[in-house]
Each structure stands twice: as C-alpha cells, then as structure tokens.
mmCIF file of C-alpha atoms and ligand atoms in Angstrom:
data_model
loop_
_atom_site.group_PDB
_atom_site.id
_atom_site.type_symbol
_atom_site.label_atom_id
_atom_site.label_comp_id
_atom_site.label_asym_id
_atom_site.label_seq_id
_atom_site.Cartn_x
_atom_site.Cartn_y
_atom_site.Cartn_z
ATOM 1 C CA MET A 1171 104.222 82.845 94.958
ATOM 2 C CA ASP A 1172 106.963 84.027 92.544
ATOM 3 C CA LEU A 1173 108.183 87.699 94.826
ATOM 4 C CA ASP A 1174 111.619 88.196 96.127
ATOM 5 C CA PRO A 1175 111.243 89.911 98.902
ATOM 6 C CA VAL A 1176 114.563 91.918 98.021
ATOM 7 C CA SER A 1177 113.569 93.642 95.431
ATOM 8 C CA LEU A 1178 110.572 95.446 97.279
ATOM 9 C CA THR A 1179 110.684 99.184 97.013
ATOM 10 C CA ILE A 1180 108.995 102.290 98.380
ATOM 11 C CA VAL A 1181 106.481 102.875 96.444
ATOM 12 C CA THR A 1182 105.206 106.492 95.704
ATOM 13 C CA TYR A 1183 101.803 108.780 94.411
ATOM 14 C CA PRO A 1184 100.571 108.028 91.936
ATOM 15 C CA ASP A 1185 101.192 104.593 92.298
ATOM 16 C CA PRO A 1186 97.350 103.121 91.640
ATOM 17 C CA ILE A 1187 98.192 100.492 93.895
ATOM 18 C CA LEU A 1188 98.356 103.288 96.775
ATOM 19 C CA ARG A 1189 94.099 103.433 95.762
ATOM 20 C CA GLN A 1190 94.001 100.203 95.462
ATOM 21 C CA LYS A 1191 91.381 98.177 98.014
ATOM 22 C CA ALA A 1192 94.069 96.023 99.762
ATOM 23 C CA GLU A 1193 93.238 91.906 100.044
ATOM 24 C CA PRO A 1194 93.919 89.768 103.282
ATOM 25 C CA ILE A 1195 96.249 87.742 103.931
ATOM 26 C CA GLY A 1196 95.460 83.655 104.162
ATOM 27 C CA GLU A 1197 98.454 81.178 104.550
ATOM 28 C CA ILE A 1198 101.052 83.192 106.621
ATOM 29 C CA THR A 1199 104.060 81.645 104.631
ATOM 30 C CA SER A 1200 107.402 82.069 105.035
ATOM 31 C CA THR A 1201 107.278 84.488 101.737
ATOM 32 C CA ILE A 1202 105.205 86.995 103.604
ATOM 33 C CA ARG A 1203 107.837 86.842 106.484
ATOM 34 C CA ALA A 1204 110.638 87.993 104.438
ATOM 35 C CA VAL A 1205 108.422 90.473 102.802
ATOM 36 C CA GLY A 1206 108.068 91.947 106.896
ATOM 37 C CA GLU A 1207 111.138 91.506 107.548
ATOM 38 C CA LYS A 1208 112.006 93.176 104.682
ATOM 39 C CA MET A 1209 109.451 96.304 104.885
ATOM 40 C CA ILE A 1210 110.662 96.726 108.644
ATOM 41 C CA GLU A 1211 113.707 98.216 106.339
ATOM 42 C CA LEU A 1212 113.003 99.207 104.632
ATOM 43 C CA MET A 1213 111.191 101.687 106.924
ATOM 44 C CA HIS A 1214 114.087 103.036 108.458
ATOM 45 C CA GLN A 1215 116.693 103.035 106.082
ATOM 46 C CA ALA A 1216 113.276 105.604 104.959
ATOM 47 C CA ASP A 1217 113.922 106.932 108.594
ATOM 48 C CA GLY A 1218 109.921 105.894 108.988
ATOM 49 C CA VAL A 1219 107.494 104.934 111.733
ATOM 50 C CA GLY A 1220 105.253 102.422 109.486
ATOM 51 C CA LEU A 1221 104.862 101.389 107.004
ATOM 52 C CA ALA A 1222 101.406 99.637 104.601
ATOM 53 C CA ALA A 1223 102.308 96.665 101.990
ATOM 54 C CA PRO A 1224 100.981 98.689 99.229
ATOM 55 C CA GLN A 1225 103.692 101.607 99.281
ATOM 56 C CA VAL A 1226 106.009 98.557 99.373
ATOM 57 C CA GLY A 1227 103.609 97.301 95.885
ATOM 58 C CA LEU A 1228 102.170 94.492 97.404
ATOM 59 C CA SER A 1229 97.919 94.771 98.624
ATOM 60 C CA TRP A 1230 97.998 92.567 101.379
ATOM 61 C CA ARG A 1231 96.230 94.012 104.216
ATOM 62 C CA MET A 1232 99.919 94.149 106.588
ATOM 63 C CA PHE A 1233 102.186 96.770 108.051
ATOM 64 C CA VAL A 1234 104.695 97.614 110.022
ATOM 65 C CA THR A 1235 105.568 100.346 112.620
ATOM 66 C CA VAL A 1236 108.356 100.806 115.248
ATOM 67 C CA ILE A 1237 107.492 99.663 118.276
ATOM 68 C CA SER A 1238 107.928 103.147 120.542
ATOM 69 C CA GLN A 1239 108.441 106.686 119.902
ATOM 70 C CA ASP A 1240 112.201 106.691 120.485
ATOM 71 C CA LYS A 1241 113.930 104.322 117.964
ATOM 72 C CA GLN A 1242 117.001 104.267 119.510
ATOM 73 C CA ALA A 1243 116.037 102.716 122.261
ATOM 74 C CA GLU A 1244 114.618 99.936 120.425
ATOM 75 C CA THR A 1245 116.254 96.144 120.362
ATOM 76 C CA ILE A 1246 113.574 94.950 118.488
ATOM 77 C CA PRO A 1247 113.653 96.694 114.127
ATOM 78 C CA GLY A 1248 109.496 96.318 114.288
ATOM 79 C CA ARG A 1249 106.238 95.069 114.850
ATOM 80 C CA ILE A 1250 104.319 92.488 112.201
ATOM 81 C CA TYR A 1251 101.062 92.953 112.163
ATOM 82 C CA ILE A 1252 98.301 90.835 109.548
ATOM 83 C CA ASN A 1253 95.168 91.205 108.574
ATOM 84 C CA PRO A 1254 94.713 94.072 111.368
ATOM 85 C CA GLU A 1255 90.797 95.583 112.489
ATOM 86 C CA ILE A 1256 90.704 98.753 114.907
ATOM 87 C CA THR A 1257 88.491 99.517 117.283
ATOM 88 C CA ILE A 1258 87.962 103.601 118.274
ATOM 89 C CA GLU A 1259 87.892 103.756 122.140
ATOM 90 C CA ASN A 1260 85.393 106.309 122.197
ATOM 91 C CA ARG A 1261 84.696 109.730 119.831
ATOM 92 C CA GLU A 1262 88.026 111.925 121.798
ATOM 93 C CA LEU A 1263 90.273 113.260 118.932
ATOM 94 C CA ALA A 1264 92.874 114.586 118.081
ATOM 95 C CA ILE A 1265 95.269 116.631 115.161
ATOM 96 C CA LEU A 1266 99.480 116.368 113.925
ATOM 97 C CA GLU A 1267 100.885 116.916 111.666
ATOM 98 C CA GLU A 1268 101.877 113.514 109.769
ATOM 99 C CA GLY A 1269 103.578 112.983 106.556
ATOM 100 C CA CYS A 1270 104.034 109.552 105.106
ATOM 101 C CA LEU A 1271 106.546 107.629 102.809
ATOM 102 C CA SER A 1272 104.088 107.643 99.845
ATOM 103 C CA LEU A 1273 104.076 111.522 99.362
ATOM 104 C CA PRO A 1274 107.286 113.198 99.317
ATOM 105 C CA ASP A 1275 107.820 116.641 100.899
ATOM 106 C CA ILE A 1276 103.913 116.780 101.438
ATOM 107 C CA ARG A 1277 102.796 117.171 104.749
ATOM 108 C CA GLY A 1278 98.918 118.061 106.763
ATOM 109 C CA ASP A 1279 97.149 117.908 110.291
ATOM 110 C CA ILE A 1280 94.952 115.265 110.543
ATOM 111 C CA ARG A 1281 92.208 114.539 112.580
ATOM 112 C CA ARG A 1282 92.175 111.230 114.297
ATOM 113 C CA SER A 1283 90.786 109.395 116.569
ATOM 114 C CA ILE A 1284 93.028 109.292 120.634
ATOM 115 C CA ALA A 1285 92.308 105.750 121.738
ATOM 116 C CA VAL A 1286 92.089 102.760 119.938
ATOM 117 C CA THR A 1287 92.475 99.299 119.889
ATOM 118 C CA LEU A 1288 94.225 97.350 117.678
ATOM 119 C CA ASN A 1289 93.571 93.202 116.453
ATOM 120 C CA ALA A 1290 96.280 91.953 114.333
ATOM 121 C CA LEU A 1291 97.689 88.047 113.628
ATOM 122 C CA ASP A 1292 101.801 88.560 114.314
ATOM 123 C CA PRO A 1293 103.808 86.496 111.721
ATOM 124 C CA ASP A 1294 103.379 83.369 113.686
ATOM 125 C CA GLY A 1295 99.752 83.892 112.636
ATOM 126 C CA ASN A 1296 98.347 84.354 116.337
ATOM 127 C CA PRO A 1297 96.117 86.982 117.475
ATOM 128 C CA PHE A 1298 96.880 89.269 119.519
ATOM 129 C CA SER A 1299 95.618 92.977 120.505
ATOM 130 C CA MET A 1300 97.108 96.703 121.514
ATOM 131 C CA THR A 1301 95.912 99.796 122.623
ATOM 132 C CA ASP A 1302 97.476 102.949 122.884
ATOM 133 C CA ASP A 1303 95.569 106.521 123.365
ATOM 134 C CA ASP A 1304 98.838 108.019 122.148
ATOM 135 C CA PHE A 1305 101.942 107.609 119.084
ATOM 136 C CA MET A 1306 100.902 104.015 118.280
ATOM 137 C CA SER A 1307 97.574 104.780 117.532
ATOM 138 C CA ARG A 1308 97.820 107.047 114.904
ATOM 139 C CA ILE A 1309 99.779 105.157 112.992
ATOM 140 C CA TRP A 1310 97.586 102.300 113.783
ATOM 141 C CA GLN A 1311 95.573 104.610 112.178
ATOM 142 C CA HIS A 1312 97.487 106.348 109.258
ATOM 143 C CA GLU A 1313 99.074 102.119 107.845
ATOM 144 C CA LEU A 1314 95.446 100.693 108.112
ATOM 145 C CA ASP A 1315 94.231 104.039 106.463
ATOM 146 C CA HIS A 1316 96.733 102.701 103.414
ATOM 147 C CA LEU A 1317 95.163 99.421 103.243
ATOM 148 C CA ASN A 1318 92.108 100.710 102.417
ATOM 149 C CA GLY A 1319 93.087 102.804 99.743
ATOM 150 C CA VAL A 1320 92.929 106.090 101.942
ATOM 151 C CA LEU A 1321 95.776 109.127 101.715
ATOM 152 C CA ILE A 1322 96.803 111.349 103.848
ATOM 153 C CA ILE A 1323 95.851 113.257 101.114
ATOM 154 C CA ASP A 1324 92.432 112.846 101.549
ATOM 155 C CA LYS A 1325 92.005 113.946 104.950
ATOM 156 C CA MET A 1326 94.077 117.021 104.533
ATOM 157 C CA ASN A 1327 91.596 120.739 105.950
ATOM 158 C CA PRO A 1328 91.177 122.214 102.870
ATOM 159 C CA MET A 1329 93.861 125.630 103.851
ATOM 160 C CA ASP A 1330 96.349 122.473 103.629
ATOM 161 C CA ARG A 1331 94.862 120.694 100.604
ATOM 162 C CA ILE A 1332 95.450 124.143 99.092
ATOM 163 C CA ALA A 1333 99.341 124.343 100.320
ATOM 164 C CA VAL A 1334 100.372 120.835 99.066
ATOM 165 C CA ARG A 1335 99.238 120.510 95.229
ATOM 166 C CA LYS A 1336 101.983 121.540 94.060
ATOM 167 C CA ALA A 1337 103.732 119.429 94.803
ATOM 168 C CA LEU A 1338 101.564 116.391 94.802
ATOM 169 C CA LYS A 1339 101.563 118.784 91.118
ATOM 170 C CA GLU A 1340 105.412 117.367 90.635
ATOM 171 C CA LEU A 1341 104.819 114.011 91.783
ATOM 172 C CA ASP A 1342 102.582 113.748 88.931
ATOM 173 C CA ALA A 1343 105.157 114.861 86.411
ATOM 174 C CA THR A 1344 108.089 113.337 88.033
ATOM 175 C CA THR A 1345 105.989 109.856 88.246
ATOM 176 C CA ILE A 1346 105.047 110.114 83.185
ATOM 177 C CA LYS A 1347 108.964 111.047 82.950
ATOM 178 C CA GLY A 1348 109.644 107.166 84.378
HETATM 179 CO CO1 CO D 1329 101.543 106.716 104.556
#
C-alpha cells in the first residue's frame, strides 16, 4: 500500500470522504497499525477525544479514542478500534453538546443512546468487547457515525442547525479558496 501514515492530517467539512460509508478492514497490516498510532497522535494534538479514519482521508472502518475522560491521568495514549460495531443496550437517551474535529467552531446538542456495547478488533486482530453508559459510549457512537458518513450537523435540532449555518458556509468557502 502506497501510504505514508506520517503525512496524514485531519480533513474538514465539506471533504466528500466524510460522507462516504467506510469499508471494513481485511488483513490488519503494519501500515494499518501505523495509521492508528498516527491518528492517536493527531487526536491529542487537536485536543480531541476521538478520531475516525475518514477524518484523516481514509475510508476504513477504524477509529481511535482516549482511554478515559481524565486525559491527564492516562499512561496509554489511546485505543484503536478496527471494524467496530455497536449494540444499543436499552431505549434510554441523553442529550449532550458535542463538537467534531472535522467541523471547527461548530457545536450542538446531540441525542444519543446512554448504554451501548462495542465490539471491535484490536491492532493485533483480537476481538474485544466493552460496555459503557457514560463518556465513552457517546464517543463510540460519534465515531461510528463517521464510519457511516454521518456528522453531528445531521443530528442537531433545527434551532442548533440554524445557529451553525454561518459557520458551515464559512467552512464551504474556505475549501473553495483552497
Ligand atoms: Co467527529
């Protein structure tokens, strides 16, 4: 694969890759592991808590997150999830404000399931399963949306959508200027 993980950067709206449904990862190669490590680095540089492969221009079903809400206390820099799937545990929903590293200056209230179970492969190809009903649950759902081409602007209520209209237009204009 002709891909240098070092050269990856975070892509922003309206890059069309953010709207594609990402492809499952087959064999987990050293390149894929290196991309995961680079994504963790980019996530921390941008002061984010999660980052999905389409956000670095790769239409792969992979994302990374911090390990816990207390980033300062972390000894492990981040976690890599390959081919992740989410099962919703019950009907309970919660609303919380979210931002997105691919949508600078845009924030909005997003309704999501509270308790979910995540199944994925780690970078060695081993399956793992985690359940959460708090901070990580919300990040997993946000990042999984990215793998399906879904952004927070699609899930905002009409009031928030109107409020961010100007910021979205500016992002569009920035891209056209190159
Ligand atoms: Co995002």
